[in-house]
Short mmCIF file of N, CA, C and O in Angstrom, two decimals:
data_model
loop_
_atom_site.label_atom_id
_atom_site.label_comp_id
_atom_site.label_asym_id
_atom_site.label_seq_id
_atom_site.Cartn_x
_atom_site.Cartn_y
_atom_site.Cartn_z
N UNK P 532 13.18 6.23 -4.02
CA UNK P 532 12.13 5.28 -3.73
C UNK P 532 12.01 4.30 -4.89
O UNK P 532 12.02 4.73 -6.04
N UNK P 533 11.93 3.15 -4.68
CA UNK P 533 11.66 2.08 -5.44
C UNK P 533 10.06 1.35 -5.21
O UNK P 533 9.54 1.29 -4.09
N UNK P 534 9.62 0.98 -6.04
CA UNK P 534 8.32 0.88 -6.07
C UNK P 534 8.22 -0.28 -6.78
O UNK P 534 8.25 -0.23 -8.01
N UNK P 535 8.06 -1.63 -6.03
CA UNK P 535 7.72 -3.15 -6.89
C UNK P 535 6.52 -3.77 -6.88
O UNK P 535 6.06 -4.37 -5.91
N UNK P 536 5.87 -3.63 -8.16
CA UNK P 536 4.81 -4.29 -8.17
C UNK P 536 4.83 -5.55 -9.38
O UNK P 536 5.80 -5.79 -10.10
N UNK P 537 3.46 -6.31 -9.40
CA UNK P 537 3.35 -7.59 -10.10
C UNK P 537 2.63 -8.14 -9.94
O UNK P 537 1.89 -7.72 -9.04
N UNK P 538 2.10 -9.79 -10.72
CA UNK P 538 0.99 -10.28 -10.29
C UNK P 538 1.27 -11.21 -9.06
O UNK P 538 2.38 -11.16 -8.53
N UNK P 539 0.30 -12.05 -8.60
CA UNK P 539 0.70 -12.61 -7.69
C UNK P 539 1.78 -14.07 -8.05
O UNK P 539 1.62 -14.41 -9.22
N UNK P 540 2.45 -14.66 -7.56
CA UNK P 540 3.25 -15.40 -7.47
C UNK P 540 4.59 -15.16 -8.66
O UNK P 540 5.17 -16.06 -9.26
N UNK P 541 4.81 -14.01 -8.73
CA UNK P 541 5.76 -14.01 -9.86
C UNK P 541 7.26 -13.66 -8.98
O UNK P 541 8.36 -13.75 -9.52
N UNK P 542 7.08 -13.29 -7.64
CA UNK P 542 8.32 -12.97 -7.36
C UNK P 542 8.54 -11.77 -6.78
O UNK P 542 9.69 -11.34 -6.88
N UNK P 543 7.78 -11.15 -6.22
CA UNK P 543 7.89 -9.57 -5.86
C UNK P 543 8.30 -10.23 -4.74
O UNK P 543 9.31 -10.93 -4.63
N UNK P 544 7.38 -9.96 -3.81
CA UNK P 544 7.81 -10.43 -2.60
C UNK P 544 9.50 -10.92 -2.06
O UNK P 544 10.15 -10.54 -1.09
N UNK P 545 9.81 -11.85 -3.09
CA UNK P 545 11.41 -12.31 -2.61
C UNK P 545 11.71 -10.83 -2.91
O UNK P 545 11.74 -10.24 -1.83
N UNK P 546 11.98 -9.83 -4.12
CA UNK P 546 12.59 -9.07 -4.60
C UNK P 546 12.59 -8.34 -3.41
O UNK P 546 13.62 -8.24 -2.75
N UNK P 547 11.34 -7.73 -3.00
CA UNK P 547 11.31 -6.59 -1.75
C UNK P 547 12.17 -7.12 -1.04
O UNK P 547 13.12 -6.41 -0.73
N UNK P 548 12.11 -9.03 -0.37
CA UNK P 548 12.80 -8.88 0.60
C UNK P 548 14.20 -8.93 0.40
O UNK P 548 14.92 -8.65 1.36
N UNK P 549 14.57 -9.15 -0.37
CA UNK P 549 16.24 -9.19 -0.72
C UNK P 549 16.19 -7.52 -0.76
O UNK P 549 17.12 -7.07 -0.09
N UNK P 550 15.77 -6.98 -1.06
CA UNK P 550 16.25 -5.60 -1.05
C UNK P 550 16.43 -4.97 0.24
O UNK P 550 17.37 -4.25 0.58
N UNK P 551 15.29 -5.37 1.00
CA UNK P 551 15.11 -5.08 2.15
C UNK P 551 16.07 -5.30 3.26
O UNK P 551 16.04 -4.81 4.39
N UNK P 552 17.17 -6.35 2.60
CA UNK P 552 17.92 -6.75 3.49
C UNK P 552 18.94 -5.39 3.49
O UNK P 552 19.11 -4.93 4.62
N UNK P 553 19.51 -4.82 2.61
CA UNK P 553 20.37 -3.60 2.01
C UNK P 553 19.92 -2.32 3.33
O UNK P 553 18.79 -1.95 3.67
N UNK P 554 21.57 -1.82 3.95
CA UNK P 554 21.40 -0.52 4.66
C UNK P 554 20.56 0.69 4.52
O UNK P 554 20.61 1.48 3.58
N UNK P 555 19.63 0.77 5.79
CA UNK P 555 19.11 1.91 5.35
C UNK P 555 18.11 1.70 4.19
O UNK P 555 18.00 2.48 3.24
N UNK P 556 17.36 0.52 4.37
CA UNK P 556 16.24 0.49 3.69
C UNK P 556 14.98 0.08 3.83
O UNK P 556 14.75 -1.12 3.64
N UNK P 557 13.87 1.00 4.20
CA UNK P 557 12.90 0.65 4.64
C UNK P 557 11.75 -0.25 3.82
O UNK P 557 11.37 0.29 2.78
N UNK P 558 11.30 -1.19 4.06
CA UNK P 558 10.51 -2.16 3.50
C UNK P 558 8.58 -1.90 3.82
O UNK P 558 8.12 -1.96 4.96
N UNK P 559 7.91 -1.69 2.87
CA UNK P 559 6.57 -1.36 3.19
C UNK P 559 5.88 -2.48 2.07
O UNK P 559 5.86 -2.35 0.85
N UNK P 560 5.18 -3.93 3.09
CA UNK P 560 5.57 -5.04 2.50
C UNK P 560 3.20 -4.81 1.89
O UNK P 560 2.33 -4.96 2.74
N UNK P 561 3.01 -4.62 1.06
CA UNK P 561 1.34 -4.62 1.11
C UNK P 561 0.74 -3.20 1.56
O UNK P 561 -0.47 -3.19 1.80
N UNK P 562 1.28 -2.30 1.68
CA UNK P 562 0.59 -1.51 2.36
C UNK P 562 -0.98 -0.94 2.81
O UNK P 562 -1.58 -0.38 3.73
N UNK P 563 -1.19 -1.56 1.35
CA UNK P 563 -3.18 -1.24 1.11
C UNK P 563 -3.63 -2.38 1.71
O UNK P 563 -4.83 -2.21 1.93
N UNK P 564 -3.17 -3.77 2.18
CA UNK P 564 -3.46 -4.78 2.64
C UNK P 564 -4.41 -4.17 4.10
O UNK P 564 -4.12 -3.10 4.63
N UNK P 565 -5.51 -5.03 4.59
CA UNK P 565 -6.08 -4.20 5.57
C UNK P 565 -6.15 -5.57 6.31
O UNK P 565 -6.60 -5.47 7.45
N UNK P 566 -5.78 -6.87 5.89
CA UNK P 566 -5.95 -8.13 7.10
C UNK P 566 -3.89 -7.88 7.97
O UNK P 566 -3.57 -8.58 8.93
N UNK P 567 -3.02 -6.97 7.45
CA UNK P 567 -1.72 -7.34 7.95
C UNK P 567 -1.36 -5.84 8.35
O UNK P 567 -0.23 -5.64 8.80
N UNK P 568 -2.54 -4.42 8.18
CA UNK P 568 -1.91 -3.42 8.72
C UNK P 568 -2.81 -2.38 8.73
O UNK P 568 -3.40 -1.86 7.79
N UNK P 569 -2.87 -2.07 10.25
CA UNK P 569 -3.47 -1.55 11.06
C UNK P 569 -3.96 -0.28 9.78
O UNK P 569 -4.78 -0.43 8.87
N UNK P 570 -3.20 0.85 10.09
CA UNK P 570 -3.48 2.22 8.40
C UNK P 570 -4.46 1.61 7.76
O UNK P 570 -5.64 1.95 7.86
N UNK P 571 -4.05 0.67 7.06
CA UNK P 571 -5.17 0.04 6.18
C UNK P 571 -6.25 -0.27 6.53
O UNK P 571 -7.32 -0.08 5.96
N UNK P 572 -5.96 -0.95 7.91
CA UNK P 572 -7.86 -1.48 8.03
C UNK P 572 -8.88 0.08 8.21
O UNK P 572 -10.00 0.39 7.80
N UNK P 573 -7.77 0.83 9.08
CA UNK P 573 -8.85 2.28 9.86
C UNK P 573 -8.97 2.86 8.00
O UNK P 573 -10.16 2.91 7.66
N UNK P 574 -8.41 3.11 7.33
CA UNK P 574 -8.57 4.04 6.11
C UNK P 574 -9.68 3.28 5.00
O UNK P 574 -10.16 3.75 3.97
N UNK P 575 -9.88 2.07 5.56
CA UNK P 575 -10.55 1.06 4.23
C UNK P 575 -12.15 1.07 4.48
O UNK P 575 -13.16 1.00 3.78
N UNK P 576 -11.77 1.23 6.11
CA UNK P 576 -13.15 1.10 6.41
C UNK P 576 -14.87 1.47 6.14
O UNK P 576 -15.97 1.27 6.66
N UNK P 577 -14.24 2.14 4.93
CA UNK P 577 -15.44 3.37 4.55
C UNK P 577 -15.65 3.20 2.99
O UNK P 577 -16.66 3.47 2.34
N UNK P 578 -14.28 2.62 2.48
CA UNK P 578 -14.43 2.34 0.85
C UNK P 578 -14.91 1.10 0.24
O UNK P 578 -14.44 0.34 1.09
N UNK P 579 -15.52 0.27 -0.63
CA UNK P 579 -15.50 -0.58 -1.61
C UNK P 579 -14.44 -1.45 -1.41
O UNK P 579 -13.24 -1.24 -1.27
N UNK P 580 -15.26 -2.74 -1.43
CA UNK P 580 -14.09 -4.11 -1.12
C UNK P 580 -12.79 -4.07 -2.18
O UNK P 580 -11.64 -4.39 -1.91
N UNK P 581 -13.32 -3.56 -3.52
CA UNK P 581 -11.87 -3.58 -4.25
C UNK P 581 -12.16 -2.38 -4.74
O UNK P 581 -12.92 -2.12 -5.67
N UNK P 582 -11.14 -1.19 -3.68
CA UNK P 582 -11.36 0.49 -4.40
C UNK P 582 -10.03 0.76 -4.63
O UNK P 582 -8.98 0.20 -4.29
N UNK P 583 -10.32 1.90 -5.40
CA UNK P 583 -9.46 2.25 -6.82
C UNK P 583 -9.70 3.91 -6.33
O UNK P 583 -10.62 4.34 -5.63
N UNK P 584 -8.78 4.52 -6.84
CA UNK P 584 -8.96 6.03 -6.60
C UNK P 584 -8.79 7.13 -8.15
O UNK P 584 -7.88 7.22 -8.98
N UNK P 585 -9.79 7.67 -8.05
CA UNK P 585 -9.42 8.49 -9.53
C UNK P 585 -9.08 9.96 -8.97
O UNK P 585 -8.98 10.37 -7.82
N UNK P 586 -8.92 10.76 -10.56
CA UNK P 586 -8.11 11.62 -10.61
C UNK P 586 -8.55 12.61 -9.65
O UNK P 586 -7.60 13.09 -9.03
N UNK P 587 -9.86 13.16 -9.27
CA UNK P 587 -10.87 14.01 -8.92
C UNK P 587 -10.83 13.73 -7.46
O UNK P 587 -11.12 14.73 -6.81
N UNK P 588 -10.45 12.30 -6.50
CA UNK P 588 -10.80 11.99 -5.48
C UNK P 588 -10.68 13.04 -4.53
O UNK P 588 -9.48 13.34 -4.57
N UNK P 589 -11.28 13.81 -3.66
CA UNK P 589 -10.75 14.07 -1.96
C UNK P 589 -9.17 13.66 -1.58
O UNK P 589 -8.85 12.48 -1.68
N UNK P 590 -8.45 14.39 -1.25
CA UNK P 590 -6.87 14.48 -0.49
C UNK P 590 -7.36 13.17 0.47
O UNK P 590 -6.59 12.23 0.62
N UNK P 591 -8.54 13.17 1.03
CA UNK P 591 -9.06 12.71 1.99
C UNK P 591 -9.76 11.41 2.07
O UNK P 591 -10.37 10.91 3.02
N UNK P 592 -9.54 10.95 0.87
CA UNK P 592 -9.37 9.57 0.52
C UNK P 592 -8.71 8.46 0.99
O UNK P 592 -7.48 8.53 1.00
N UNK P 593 -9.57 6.82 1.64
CA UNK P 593 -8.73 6.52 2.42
C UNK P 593 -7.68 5.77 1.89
O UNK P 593 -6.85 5.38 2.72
N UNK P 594 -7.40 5.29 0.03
CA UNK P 594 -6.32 5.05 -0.05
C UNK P 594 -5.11 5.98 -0.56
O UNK P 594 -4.02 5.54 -0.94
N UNK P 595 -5.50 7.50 -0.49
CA UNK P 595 -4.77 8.51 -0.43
C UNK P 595 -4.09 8.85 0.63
O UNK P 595 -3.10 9.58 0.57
N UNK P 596 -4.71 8.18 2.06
CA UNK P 596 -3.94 8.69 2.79
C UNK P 596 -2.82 7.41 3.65
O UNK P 596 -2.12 7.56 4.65
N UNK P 597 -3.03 6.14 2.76
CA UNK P 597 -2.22 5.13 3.22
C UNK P 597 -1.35 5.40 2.59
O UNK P 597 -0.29 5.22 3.19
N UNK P 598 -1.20 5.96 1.07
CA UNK P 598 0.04 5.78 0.10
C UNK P 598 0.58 7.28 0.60
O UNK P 598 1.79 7.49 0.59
N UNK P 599 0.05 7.86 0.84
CA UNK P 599 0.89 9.46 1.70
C UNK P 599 1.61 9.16 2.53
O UNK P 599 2.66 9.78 2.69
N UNK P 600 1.22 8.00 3.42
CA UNK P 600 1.90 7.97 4.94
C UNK P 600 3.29 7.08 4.54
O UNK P 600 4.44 7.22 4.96
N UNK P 601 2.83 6.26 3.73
CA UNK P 601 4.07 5.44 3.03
C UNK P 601 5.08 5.99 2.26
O UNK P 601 6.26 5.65 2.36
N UNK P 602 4.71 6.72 1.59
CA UNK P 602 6.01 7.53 0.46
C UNK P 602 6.73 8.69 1.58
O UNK P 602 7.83 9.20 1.37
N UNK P 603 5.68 9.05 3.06
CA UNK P 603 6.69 9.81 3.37
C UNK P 603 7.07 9.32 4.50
O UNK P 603 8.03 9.81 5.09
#
């Protein structure tokens, strides 16, 4: 798994998608984004406009369970 992050306009985006072009590689473009994907909006719905998850959280956390569904 490769994992690209950055600020905004620096270039991620092209990077994912050039990678994305490569066999056998799945692209998960924003995932915590909740205006471009569905997971996100149902899991957000309950947290803080800009939430963050600490060490202690619930399994059951809803951005615990967007980045679960994604890594697997």
């Amino acid at each position: 798994m490769i994992l690209i992050s950055g600020v905004p306009r620096s270039g991620t985006t092209w990077v994912g998608r050039v990678l994305g072009y490569a066999e056998n590689v799945r692209l998960c473009h924003e995932p915590d984004n909740e205006h471009g994907n569905l997971l996100a909006y149902l899991n957000k719905q309950q947290l803080a406009r800009f939430p963050y998850m600490r060490k202690e959280d619930p399994r059951d956390h809803g951005l615990y369970r967007i980045y679960n569904e994604v890594i697997n």
